[in-house]
Amino acid sequence: MNFVSTRGKVNNIGFIETVLMGLANDGGLLVPEKIPQIPAEKLEALSKLTYQELAFEIFSYFVEGEIPENELKELIEKSYSTFRHPEVTPVKKVKDNMFVLELFHGPTFAFKDIALQFLGNLYSYVSKKTGETIHILGATSGDTGASAIEGVRGKEGIRICILHPHGKVSKVQELQMTTIDDQSVLNLAIKGTFDDGQRIIKELFADVDLKNKYHLRAINSINFVRILAQTVYYFYAYFQVAKENEGKNVNFSVPTGNFGDIFAGYLAKKMGLPVGKLIVATNENNILEGFIRDGIYKPGEFQSTYSPSMDIQVASNFERYLYYLLKEDSKAVSELMENFKSEGKIVVNTEQLLQVKKDFAAHGVVGEECLQTISKYYEDTNYLLDPHTACGVAAYEQCNDSHEVCVTLATAHPAKFNESIERCEIKQSFPEQINELFNKPQFLEVIEADKNEVVHQLETLFRFSAN
């Protein structure tokens, strides 16, 4: 399969090159030249597979032989052997017509493990094949960092640097990243927000000479493989729920800040999965809700919330959706992104807004609503929601019709966000792997949110040469 940039100046590159390029060299995001279509009879066959078997089938549509079948299967088996549940992403019924898709059974108790365990193994595979060292850069609002480090640490030929906003992630998230004592891992706590970190990463990847010279690779969801891996669990969850709810619409409510997780559902739907509504759940940083409601994408003032992994104003995957909304017109996408850069907002026309409303519903969840949802479900069902999942459940309650079935993506284990859980006067027990973190020393550097400062730190990790 060939991949192209949303901005039109990168074309006809294969799967492996797409993985390695991450951010397209023209500043756009890489997408498949043509989205594969899965017919109904094939979907029926896929519904009978295990998670690993399903992942192989979905990945194969995009890999198209660039990785031999036996080696792709090995990569998948290795990636998901680290999960604590045999189904990888089990679906739990919480009440009538309401399910949660538990995405927190991986090594770092967050949904990012599903993509990053695979991407880490894939990078290691490529490094061994090519003999080149891979230098991974990423920014995190909390979960990506820990998952990325866990996915690649200890793998020969890989070094990783992660930026996180200093003081703006949960304590467990911080400890999962910064208690790793490994010379191939660099944690940078920037004095700023996740958006500042994401901006710096994009600036570094936009410097094509630097990117190519030092083999810089992306771990954020600008990398299409992140989206692809997340698409699998929409198929898996749909098949589990549809079996028991024949004839009913199956909707998904998705806590999202960077638009990657919801875009994976959009991709699954475009591939032929008969999903109903895709509900975008945000918090007070509700730029995505504003766009879906009014057709105006405009960052507001950053707010720290009880659901910090969604404390994002500029959603890096939004450009992928724009590409399809604008009927794959890369010139139009480029113009909109240039306008966004100069004017600070994107506005779509009436016809396009109607399409947006067909594609998505949305609800922005404010702090007390989030906490009340946690308390309510714990009291009524004895199911403890993490604050991000609670935003998803609150959005389900606002956007789902009573006769429809909804699956809310449970994106993290509640132990990762005990600060919010304690506000609900709920005492939870921590998994042993998380308990152990509190007794370990931390390894991190606190720096200004400045590209040049980041490059200076990278020179030590990657041993950059001035020549």
CSV table of C-alpha atoms in Angstrom, one decimal:
chain,number,residue,atom,x,y,z
A,1,MET,CA,0.0,0.0,0.0
A,2,ASN,CA,1.2,3.5,-0.8
A,3,PHE,CA,0.9,6.4,1.7
A,4,VAL,CA,0.6,10.1,1.0
A,5,SER,CA,0.8,13.4,2.9
A,6,THR,CA,-2.3,15.4,3.8
A,7,ARG,CA,-0.4,18.4,2.2
A,8,GLY,CA,0.3,16.7,-1.1
A,9,LYS,CA,4.1,16.9,-1.4
A,10,VAL,CA,4.9,13.4,-0.2
A,11,ASN,CA,3.5,10.6,-2.3
A,12,ASN,CA,3.8,6.9,-3.0
A,13,ILE,CA,5.8,5.8,0.0
A,14,GLY,CA,5.4,2.3,1.5
A,15,PHE,CA,4.5,1.2,5.0
A,16,ILE,CA,8.0,1.0,6.5
A,17,GLU,CA,9.0,4.4,5.1
A,18,THR,CA,5.8,5.8,6.5
A,19,VAL,CA,6.7,4.4,10.0
A,20,LEU,CA,10.2,5.9,9.8
A,21,MET,CA,9.1,9.3,8.4
A,22,GLY,CA,6.5,9.8,11.1
A,23,LEU,CA,5.6,13.4,10.3
A,24,ALA,CA,5.6,13.9,6.5
A,25,ASN,CA,8.6,15.8,5.2
A,26,ASP,CA,6.2,18.5,3.9
A,27,GLY,CA,4.8,19.1,7.4
A,28,GLY,CA,1.6,17.1,6.8
A,29,LEU,CA,0.5,13.8,8.2
A,30,LEU,CA,0.7,10.5,6.4
A,31,VAL,CA,-2.5,8.7,5.4
A,32,PRO,CA,-3.1,5.7,3.2
A,33,GLU,CA,-3.5,6.6,-0.5
A,34,LYS,CA,-6.7,4.5,-0.5
A,35,ILE,CA,-8.5,3.2,2.6
A,36,PRO,CA,-9.0,-0.5,2.3
A,37,GLN,CA,-12.7,-1.6,2.2
A,38,ILE,CA,-13.7,-4.7,4.2
A,39,PRO,CA,-16.9,-6.4,2.8
A,40,ALA,CA,-19.6,-7.7,5.1
A,41,GLU,CA,-18.7,-11.4,4.6
A,42,LYS,CA,-15.1,-10.6,5.6
A,43,LEU,CA,-16.3,-8.8,8.7
A,44,GLU,CA,-18.2,-11.9,9.7
A,45,ALA,CA,-15.0,-14.0,9.4
A,46,LEU,CA,-13.0,-11.4,11.4
A,47,SER,CA,-15.6,-11.4,14.2
A,48,LYS,CA,-14.5,-15.0,15.1
A,49,LEU,CA,-10.8,-14.2,15.6
A,50,THR,CA,-8.7,-13.6,18.7
A,51,TYR,CA,-7.4,-10.1,19.3
A,52,GLN,CA,-3.9,-11.0,18.0
A,53,GLU,CA,-5.4,-12.8,14.9
A,54,LEU,CA,-7.6,-9.7,14.2
A,55,ALA,CA,-4.6,-7.4,14.6
A,56,PHE,CA,-2.7,-9.4,12.0
A,57,GLU,CA,-5.6,-9.2,9.5
A,58,ILE,CA,-6.1,-5.5,9.9
A,59,PHE,CA,-2.4,-4.7,9.8
A,60,SER,CA,-2.0,-6.8,6.7
A,61,TYR,CA,-4.3,-4.5,4.7
A,62,PHE,CA,-1.7,-1.7,5.2
A,63,VAL,CA,1.6,-3.6,5.4
A,64,GLU,CA,0.8,-5.5,2.1
A,65,GLY,CA,3.8,-7.9,2.3
A,66,GLU,CA,6.5,-5.4,3.3
A,67,ILE,CA,6.9,-7.5,6.5
A,68,PRO,CA,6.8,-11.2,5.9
A,69,GLU,CA,3.6,-12.8,7.3
A,70,ASN,CA,5.4,-15.0,9.9
A,71,GLU,CA,7.5,-12.0,11.1
A,72,LEU,CA,4.4,-9.7,11.4
A,73,LYS,CA,2.7,-12.4,13.4
A,74,GLU,CA,5.7,-12.7,15.7
A,75,LEU,CA,5.8,-8.9,16.2
A,76,ILE,CA,2.1,-8.9,17.2
A,77,GLU,CA,2.4,-11.9,19.5
A,78,LYS,CA,5.5,-10.3,21.2
A,79,SER,CA,3.7,-7.0,21.6
A,80,TYR,CA,0.6,-8.3,23.2
A,81,SER,CA,2.2,-11.0,25.3
A,82,THR,CA,3.0,-8.2,27.9
A,83,PHE,CA,-0.7,-7.6,28.6
A,84,ARG,CA,-2.3,-8.9,31.8
A,85,HIS,CA,-5.6,-10.0,30.2
A,86,PRO,CA,-5.8,-12.8,27.6
A,87,GLU,CA,-8.3,-10.8,25.5
A,88,VAL,CA,-5.9,-7.8,25.5
A,89,THR,CA,-8.8,-5.3,25.4
A,90,PRO,CA,-11.8,-7.0,27.1
A,91,VAL,CA,-15.3,-5.5,27.0
A,92,LYS,CA,-17.2,-5.2,30.3
A,93,LYS,CA,-20.9,-4.6,30.6
A,94,VAL,CA,-21.6,-2.0,33.2
A,95,LYS,CA,-25.3,-1.6,32.8
A,96,ASP,CA,-28.0,-2.2,30.1
A,97,ASN,CA,-26.8,-0.9,26.7
A,98,MET,CA,-23.6,0.5,28.3
A,99,PHE,CA,-20.2,-1.1,28.0
A,100,VAL,CA,-16.6,-0.1,28.7
A,101,LEU,CA,-13.7,-1.2,26.5
A,102,GLU,CA,-10.9,-1.8,29.0
A,103,LEU,CA,-7.7,-0.5,27.3
A,104,PHE,CA,-5.5,-0.5,30.4
A,105,HIS,CA,-4.2,-4.0,30.7
A,106,GLY,CA,-0.8,-3.3,29.2
A,107,PRO,CA,2.5,-2.7,31.1
A,108,THR,CA,1.8,1.0,32.0
A,109,PHE,CA,-2.0,0.7,32.6
A,110,ALA,CA,-3.0,3.0,29.8
A,111,PHE,CA,-4.4,2.6,26.3
A,112,LYS,CA,-1.2,3.9,24.7
A,113,ASP,CA,0.4,0.5,25.4
A,114,ILE,CA,-1.7,-1.1,22.7
A,115,ALA,CA,0.0,1.0,20.0
A,116,LEU,CA,3.3,1.6,21.6
A,117,GLN,CA,4.2,-2.0,22.5
A,118,PHE,CA,3.8,-2.8,18.8
A,119,LEU,CA,5.5,0.4,17.6
A,120,GLY,CA,8.5,-0.2,19.9
A,121,ASN,CA,8.9,-3.8,18.6
A,122,LEU,CA,8.5,-2.6,15.1
A,123,TYR,CA,11.3,0.0,15.5
A,124,SER,CA,13.5,-2.7,17.0
A,125,TYR,CA,12.7,-4.9,14.0
A,126,VAL,CA,13.6,-2.2,11.6
A,127,SER,CA,16.8,-1.3,13.5
A,128,LYS,CA,18.0,-4.9,13.3
A,129,LYS,CA,17.2,-5.1,9.6
A,130,THR,CA,18.9,-1.9,8.7
A,131,GLY,CA,21.7,-1.8,11.3
A,132,GLU,CA,21.0,1.8,12.1
A,133,THR,CA,20.4,3.3,15.5
A,134,ILE,CA,17.0,4.8,15.9
A,135,HIS,CA,16.5,8.0,17.9
A,136,ILE,CA,12.9,8.4,19.1
A,137,LEU,CA,11.4,11.8,20.1
A,138,GLY,CA,8.1,12.3,21.7
A,139,ALA,CA,5.9,14.6,23.7
A,140,THR,CA,3.4,13.5,26.2
A,141,SER,CA,0.5,14.7,28.3
A,142,GLY,CA,1.2,11.8,30.6
A,143,ASP,CA,0.4,8.4,29.2
A,144,THR,CA,2.3,8.3,25.9
A,145,GLY,CA,5.7,8.9,27.6
A,146,ALA,CA,5.5,6.0,30.0
A,147,SER,CA,4.1,3.7,27.3
A,148,ALA,CA,6.7,4.7,24.8
A,149,ILE,CA,9.6,4.2,27.2
A,150,GLU,CA,8.3,0.8,28.3
A,151,GLY,CA,7.9,-0.1,24.6
A,152,VAL,CA,11.5,0.6,23.6
A,153,ARG,CA,13.8,0.6,26.7
A,154,GLY,CA,16.4,-2.1,26.7
A,155,LYS,CA,16.0,-2.7,22.9
A,156,GLU,CA,19.3,-2.7,21.1
A,157,GLY,CA,19.8,0.2,18.6
A,158,ILE,CA,17.1,2.5,20.1
A,159,ARG,CA,17.4,5.7,22.2
A,160,ILE,CA,14.4,7.7,23.4
A,161,CYS,CA,13.7,11.3,24.6
A,162,ILE,CA,10.3,12.2,26.0
A,163,LEU,CA,9.1,15.7,26.9
A,164,HIS,CA,6.4,16.2,29.5
A,165,PRO,CA,4.8,19.3,31.0
A,166,HIS,CA,6.5,19.9,34.4
A,167,GLY,CA,3.9,19.6,37.2
A,168,LYS,CA,1.0,19.0,34.8
A,169,VAL,CA,0.8,15.2,34.8
A,170,SER,CA,-0.3,12.9,37.6
A,171,LYS,CA,2.2,11.6,40.1
A,172,VAL,CA,1.9,8.1,38.9
A,173,GLN,CA,2.4,9.2,35.3
A,174,GLU,CA,5.5,11.1,36.3
A,175,LEU,CA,7.0,8.2,38.2
A,176,GLN,CA,6.3,5.7,35.4
A,177,MET,CA,8.5,7.9,33.1
A,178,THR,CA,11.1,9.2,35.4
A,179,THR,CA,12.0,6.2,37.6
A,180,ILE,CA,13.6,4.5,34.6
A,181,ASP,CA,17.4,4.4,35.1
A,182,ASP,CA,18.7,3.8,31.6
A,183,GLN,CA,21.3,5.7,29.6
A,184,SER,CA,19.2,5.2,26.5
A,185,VAL,CA,16.3,7.1,28.1
A,186,LEU,CA,16.1,10.9,28.6
A,187,ASN,CA,13.1,12.5,30.4
A,188,LEU,CA,12.8,16.3,29.9
A,189,ALA,CA,10.2,18.1,32.1
A,190,ILE,CA,9.5,21.3,30.2
A,191,LYS,CA,8.2,24.5,31.9
A,192,GLY,CA,5.1,24.7,29.8
A,193,THR,CA,2.1,22.7,28.5
A,194,PHE,CA,1.8,19.6,26.4
A,195,ASP,CA,1.1,21.9,23.4
A,196,ASP,CA,4.5,23.5,23.9
A,197,GLY,CA,6.1,20.1,23.9
A,198,GLN,CA,4.2,19.0,20.8
A,199,ARG,CA,5.1,22.2,19.0
A,200,ILE,CA,8.8,21.6,19.8
A,201,ILE,CA,8.7,18.0,18.5
A,202,LYS,CA,7.0,19.2,15.3
A,203,GLU,CA,9.6,21.9,14.8
A,204,LEU,CA,12.4,19.3,15.2
A,205,PHE,CA,10.8,16.9,12.7
A,206,ALA,CA,10.2,19.7,10.3
A,207,ASP,CA,14.0,20.2,10.1
A,208,VAL,CA,14.3,17.4,7.5
A,209,ASP,CA,18.2,17.6,7.4
A,210,LEU,CA,18.4,17.1,11.2
A,211,LYS,CA,15.7,14.4,11.1
A,212,ASN,CA,17.5,12.4,8.4
A,213,LYS,CA,21.0,12.9,9.6
A,214,TYR,CA,20.3,11.6,13.1
A,215,HIS,CA,17.6,9.1,12.2
A,216,LEU,CA,14.9,10.9,14.3
A,217,ARG,CA,11.7,8.9,14.6
A,218,ALA,CA,8.3,9.8,15.9
A,219,ILE,CA,6.5,8.0,18.8
A,220,ASN,CA,3.5,10.4,19.0
A,221,SER,CA,0.3,9.8,17.2
A,222,ILE,CA,1.6,11.8,14.2
A,223,ASN,CA,3.0,8.4,13.4
A,224,PHE,CA,0.3,6.5,11.4
A,225,VAL,CA,1.1,3.2,13.0
A,226,ARG,CA,-0.2,4.5,16.3
A,227,ILE,CA,-3.6,5.1,14.6
A,228,LEU,CA,-3.5,1.7,12.8
A,229,ALA,CA,-2.9,-0.2,16.0
A,230,GLN,CA,-5.7,1.6,17.8
A,231,THR,CA,-8.1,0.8,15.0
A,232,VAL,CA,-8.0,-2.9,15.8
A,233,TYR,CA,-9.8,-2.5,19.2
A,234,TYR,CA,-12.8,-0.8,17.6
A,235,PHE,CA,-13.2,-3.9,15.4
A,236,TYR,CA,-12.7,-6.2,18.4
A,237,ALA,CA,-15.1,-4.3,20.7
A,238,TYR,CA,-17.8,-4.0,18.0
A,239,PHE,CA,-17.8,-7.7,17.3
A,240,GLN,CA,-18.1,-8.6,21.0
A,241,VAL,CA,-21.0,-6.2,21.7
A,242,ALA,CA,-22.8,-6.7,18.4
A,243,LYS,CA,-23.1,-10.4,19.1
A,244,GLU,CA,-25.2,-9.7,22.2
A,245,ASN,CA,-27.1,-6.7,20.8
A,246,GLU,CA,-28.2,-7.8,17.3
A,247,GLY,CA,-30.1,-5.1,15.4
A,248,LYS,CA,-29.0,-2.2,17.7
A,249,ASN,CA,-26.7,0.6,16.7
A,250,VAL,CA,-23.3,0.3,18.4
A,251,ASN,CA,-21.9,3.7,19.3
A,252,PHE,CA,-18.5,4.6,20.7
A,253,SER,CA,-17.7,7.4,23.2
A,254,VAL,CA,-14.1,8.3,23.2
A,255,PRO,CA,-12.2,10.5,25.7
A,256,THR,CA,-9.8,12.4,23.5
A,257,GLY,CA,-7.6,15.5,23.4
A,258,ASN,CA,-5.2,14.9,20.5
A,259,PHE,CA,-7.9,13.4,18.2
A,260,GLY,CA,-5.8,10.2,17.6
A,261,ASP,CA,-8.1,7.7,19.4
A,262,ILE,CA,-11.3,9.0,17.9
A,263,PHE,CA,-9.7,9.2,14.4
A,264,ALA,CA,-8.8,5.5,14.8
A,265,GLY,CA,-12.6,4.9,15.2
A,266,TYR,CA,-13.3,7.1,12.2
A,267,LEU,CA,-10.8,5.0,10.1
A,268,ALA,CA,-12.4,1.8,11.2
A,269,LYS,CA,-15.8,3.1,10.1
A,270,LYS,CA,-14.4,4.2,6.7
A,271,MET,CA,-13.0,0.7,6.3
A,272,GLY,CA,-16.5,-0.7,6.6
A,273,LEU,CA,-17.1,-1.4,10.3
A,274,PRO,CA,-20.8,-0.5,10.8
A,275,VAL,CA,-20.3,1.8,13.7
A,276,GLY,CA,-23.1,4.2,14.7
A,277,LYS,CA,-22.1,7.5,16.4
A,278,LEU,CA,-18.6,8.4,17.2
A,279,ILE,CA,-18.9,10.6,20.4
A,280,VAL,CA,-16.0,12.9,21.1
A,281,ALA,CA,-15.6,13.4,24.9
A,282,THR,CA,-13.4,16.3,26.0
A,283,ASN,CA,-12.9,18.3,29.2
A,284,GLU,CA,-12.6,22.0,29.7
A,285,ASN,CA,-10.0,22.2,26.9
A,286,ASN,CA,-12.9,21.7,24.5
A,287,ILE,CA,-11.6,22.9,21.2
A,288,LEU,CA,-12.9,19.7,19.5
A,289,GLU,CA,-16.4,20.1,21.0
A,290,GLY,CA,-16.5,23.7,19.7
A,291,PHE,CA,-15.5,22.6,16.2
A,292,ILE,CA,-18.1,19.9,16.0
A,293,ARG,CA,-20.8,22.2,17.4
A,294,ASP,CA,-19.9,25.4,15.4
A,295,GLY,CA,-17.4,24.5,12.7
A,296,ILE,CA,-14.7,26.7,14.3
A,297,TYR,CA,-11.5,25.2,15.4
A,298,LYS,CA,-9.8,27.7,17.7
A,299,PRO,CA,-7.6,27.0,20.6
A,300,GLY,CA,-8.6,28.8,23.9
A,301,GLU,CA,-6.8,29.3,27.1
A,302,PHE,CA,-5.2,26.2,28.5
A,303,GLN,CA,-6.8,24.8,31.6
A,304,SER,CA,-5.5,22.2,34.0
A,305,THR,CA,-8.2,19.6,34.8
A,306,TYR,CA,-9.0,16.4,36.7
A,307,SER,CA,-8.4,14.6,33.4
A,308,PRO,CA,-4.9,15.8,32.6
A,309,SER,CA,-4.1,13.5,29.7
A,310,MET,CA,-6.7,15.5,27.7
A,311,ASP,CA,-5.4,18.9,28.7
A,312,ILE,CA,-4.6,19.7,25.0
A,313,GLN,CA,-5.6,22.6,22.9
A,314,VAL,CA,-4.0,21.8,19.5
A,315,ALA,CA,-5.0,18.3,18.4
A,316,SER,CA,-2.2,17.0,16.1
A,317,ASN,CA,-4.4,14.4,14.4
A,318,PHE,CA,-7.1,16.8,13.5
A,319,GLU,CA,-5.4,17.4,10.2
A,320,ARG,CA,-6.0,13.8,9.1
A,321,TYR,CA,-9.7,14.3,9.6
A,322,LEU,CA,-9.6,17.6,7.7
A,323,TYR,CA,-8.1,15.8,4.8
A,324,TYR,CA,-11.1,13.6,4.4
A,325,LEU,CA,-13.6,16.3,5.3
A,326,LEU,CA,-12.1,18.3,2.4
A,327,LYS,CA,-12.5,15.3,0.1
A,328,GLU,CA,-8.8,14.5,0.0
A,329,ASP,CA,-7.9,17.9,-1.4
A,330,SER,CA,-4.3,18.4,-0.2
A,331,LYS,CA,-4.1,21.9,-1.6
A,332,ALA,CA,-7.2,22.9,0.4
A,333,VAL,CA,-5.7,21.3,3.6
A,334,SER,CA,-2.4,23.2,3.1
A,335,GLU,CA,-4.3,26.5,2.8
A,336,LEU,CA,-6.3,25.8,5.9
A,337,MET,CA,-3.3,24.9,7.9
A,338,GLU,CA,-1.4,28.0,6.7
A,339,ASN,CA,-4.4,30.1,7.7
A,340,PHE,CA,-4.4,28.4,11.1
A,341,LYS,CA,-0.8,29.2,11.6
A,342,SER,CA,-1.3,32.9,10.7
A,343,GLU,CA,-4.8,33.5,12.1
A,344,GLY,CA,-5.0,30.9,14.9
A,345,LYS,CA,-8.3,29.3,13.8
A,346,ILE,CA,-9.9,27.1,11.2
A,347,VAL,CA,-13.5,27.7,9.9
A,348,VAL,CA,-15.4,25.3,7.7
A,349,ASN,CA,-18.4,26.2,5.6
A,350,THR,CA,-22.1,25.1,6.2
A,351,GLU,CA,-22.0,22.1,4.0
A,352,GLN,CA,-18.8,20.8,5.7
A,353,LEU,CA,-20.2,21.4,9.1
A,354,LEU,CA,-23.2,19.3,8.3
A,355,GLN,CA,-20.8,16.5,7.4
A,356,VAL,CA,-18.9,17.0,10.7
A,357,LYS,CA,-22.1,16.6,12.6
A,358,LYS,CA,-22.8,13.4,10.6
A,359,ASP,CA,-19.4,12.0,11.5
A,360,PHE,CA,-19.3,13.0,15.2
A,361,ALA,CA,-21.3,14.0,18.3
A,362,ALA,CA,-19.5,15.8,21.1
A,363,HIS,CA,-19.7,16.8,24.7
A,364,GLY,CA,-17.2,18.8,26.9
A,365,VAL,CA,-17.2,17.6,30.5
A,366,VAL,CA,-16.4,20.2,33.2
A,367,GLY,CA,-14.6,19.2,36.4
A,368,GLU,CA,-17.5,18.6,38.8
A,369,GLU,CA,-19.4,16.6,36.1
A,370,CYS,CA,-16.4,14.4,35.8
A,371,LEU,CA,-16.1,13.8,39.5
A,372,GLN,CA,-19.9,13.3,39.9
A,373,THR,CA,-19.8,10.6,37.2
A,374,ILE,CA,-17.0,8.8,39.0
A,375,SER,CA,-18.9,8.8,42.2
A,376,LYS,CA,-22.3,7.9,40.6
A,377,TYR,CA,-21.0,4.8,38.8
A,378,TYR,CA,-18.9,3.6,41.7
A,379,GLU,CA,-22.0,3.9,44.0
A,380,ASP,CA,-24.5,2.4,41.5
A,381,THR,CA,-22.4,-0.2,39.7
A,382,ASN,CA,-19.3,-0.7,41.9
A,383,TYR,CA,-17.2,0.1,38.7
A,384,LEU,CA,-14.4,2.6,39.3
A,385,LEU,CA,-13.8,4.9,36.3
A,386,ASP,CA,-10.6,6.9,35.9
A,387,PRO,CA,-11.4,10.6,35.2
A,388,HIS,CA,-10.8,10.3,31.4
A,389,THR,CA,-13.2,7.4,31.1
A,390,ALA,CA,-15.6,9.3,33.3
A,391,CYS,CA,-15.6,12.1,30.7
A,392,GLY,CA,-16.4,9.4,28.1
A,393,VAL,CA,-19.3,8.1,30.2
A,394,ALA,CA,-20.6,11.6,30.8
A,395,ALA,CA,-20.6,12.2,27.1
A,396,TYR,CA,-22.3,8.9,26.5
A,397,GLU,CA,-25.1,10.0,28.8
A,398,GLN,CA,-25.5,13.3,26.9
A,399,CYS,CA,-25.2,12.0,23.3
A,400,ASN,CA,-26.5,8.4,23.2
A,401,ASP,CA,-30.1,7.6,22.5
A,402,SER,CA,-31.8,5.2,25.0
A,403,HIS,CA,-32.4,2.5,22.4
A,404,GLU,CA,-28.7,2.5,21.2
A,405,VAL,CA,-25.8,0.6,22.6
A,406,CYS,CA,-22.6,2.5,23.5
A,407,VAL,CA,-19.1,1.4,24.2
A,408,THR,CA,-17.0,3.9,26.2
A,409,LEU,CA,-13.2,3.6,25.9
A,410,ALA,CA,-11.7,3.1,29.3
A,411,THR,CA,-8.4,4.7,28.5
A,412,ALA,CA,-6.5,4.2,31.8
A,413,HIS,CA,-6.6,2.4,35.1
A,414,PRO,CA,-7.9,4.7,37.9
A,415,ALA,CA,-4.8,4.1,40.0
A,416,LYS,CA,-2.9,6.4,37.6
A,417,PHE,CA,-5.1,9.3,38.6
A,418,ASN,CA,-5.6,8.9,42.3
A,419,GLU,CA,-5.6,12.7,42.8
A,420,SER,CA,-8.9,12.9,41.1
A,421,ILE,CA,-10.3,9.7,42.7
A,422,GLU,CA,-9.5,11.0,46.2
A,423,ARG,CA,-11.6,14.1,45.4
A,424,CYS,CA,-14.6,11.7,45.2
A,425,GLU,CA,-13.7,10.4,48.7
A,426,ILE,CA,-13.0,7.0,47.2
A,427,LYS,CA,-10.1,4.9,48.5
A,428,GLN,CA,-8.7,2.5,45.9
A,429,SER,CA,-6.0,-0.1,46.1
A,430,PHE,CA,-3.0,0.2,43.8
A,431,PRO,CA,-1.7,-2.6,41.6
A,432,GLU,CA,1.7,-3.7,43.0
A,433,GLN,CA,3.6,-2.5,39.9
A,434,ILE,CA,2.3,1.1,40.7
A,435,ASN,CA,2.9,0.8,44.5
A,436,GLU,CA,6.6,0.0,43.8
A,437,LEU,CA,7.1,3.3,41.9
A,438,PHE,CA,6.9,5.5,45.0
A,439,ASN,CA,10.1,4.0,46.5
A,440,LYS,CA,12.3,4.6,43.4
A,441,PRO,CA,14.6,7.5,42.6
A,442,GLN,CA,13.7,9.8,39.7
A,443,PHE,CA,15.8,10.7,36.7
A,444,LEU,CA,14.8,13.8,34.8
A,445,GLU,CA,15.9,17.3,33.7
A,446,VAL,CA,13.7,20.3,34.1
A,447,ILE,CA,14.2,22.8,31.2
A,448,GLU,CA,12.5,25.7,29.5
A,449,ALA,CA,10.0,25.0,26.7
A,450,ASP,CA,12.5,25.9,24.1
A,451,LYS,CA,13.6,24.0,21.0
A,452,ASN,CA,17.3,25.0,21.4
A,453,GLU,CA,17.3,23.7,25.0
A,454,VAL,CA,15.9,20.4,23.9
A,455,VAL,CA,18.5,20.1,21.1
A,456,HIS,CA,21.2,20.8,23.7
A,457,GLN,CA,19.9,17.9,25.8
A,458,LEU,CA,19.6,15.6,22.8
A,459,GLU,CA,23.3,16.2,22.0
A,460,THR,CA,24.2,14.3,25.2
A,461,LEU,CA,21.7,11.5,24.7
A,462,PHE,CA,22.3,10.9,21.0
A,463,ARG,CA,25.9,12.1,20.9
A,464,PHE,CA,25.2,14.6,18.1
A,465,SER,CA,28.2,15.7,16.2
A,466,ALA,CA,28.7,19.2,15.1
A,467,ASN,CA,30.2,17.9,11.9
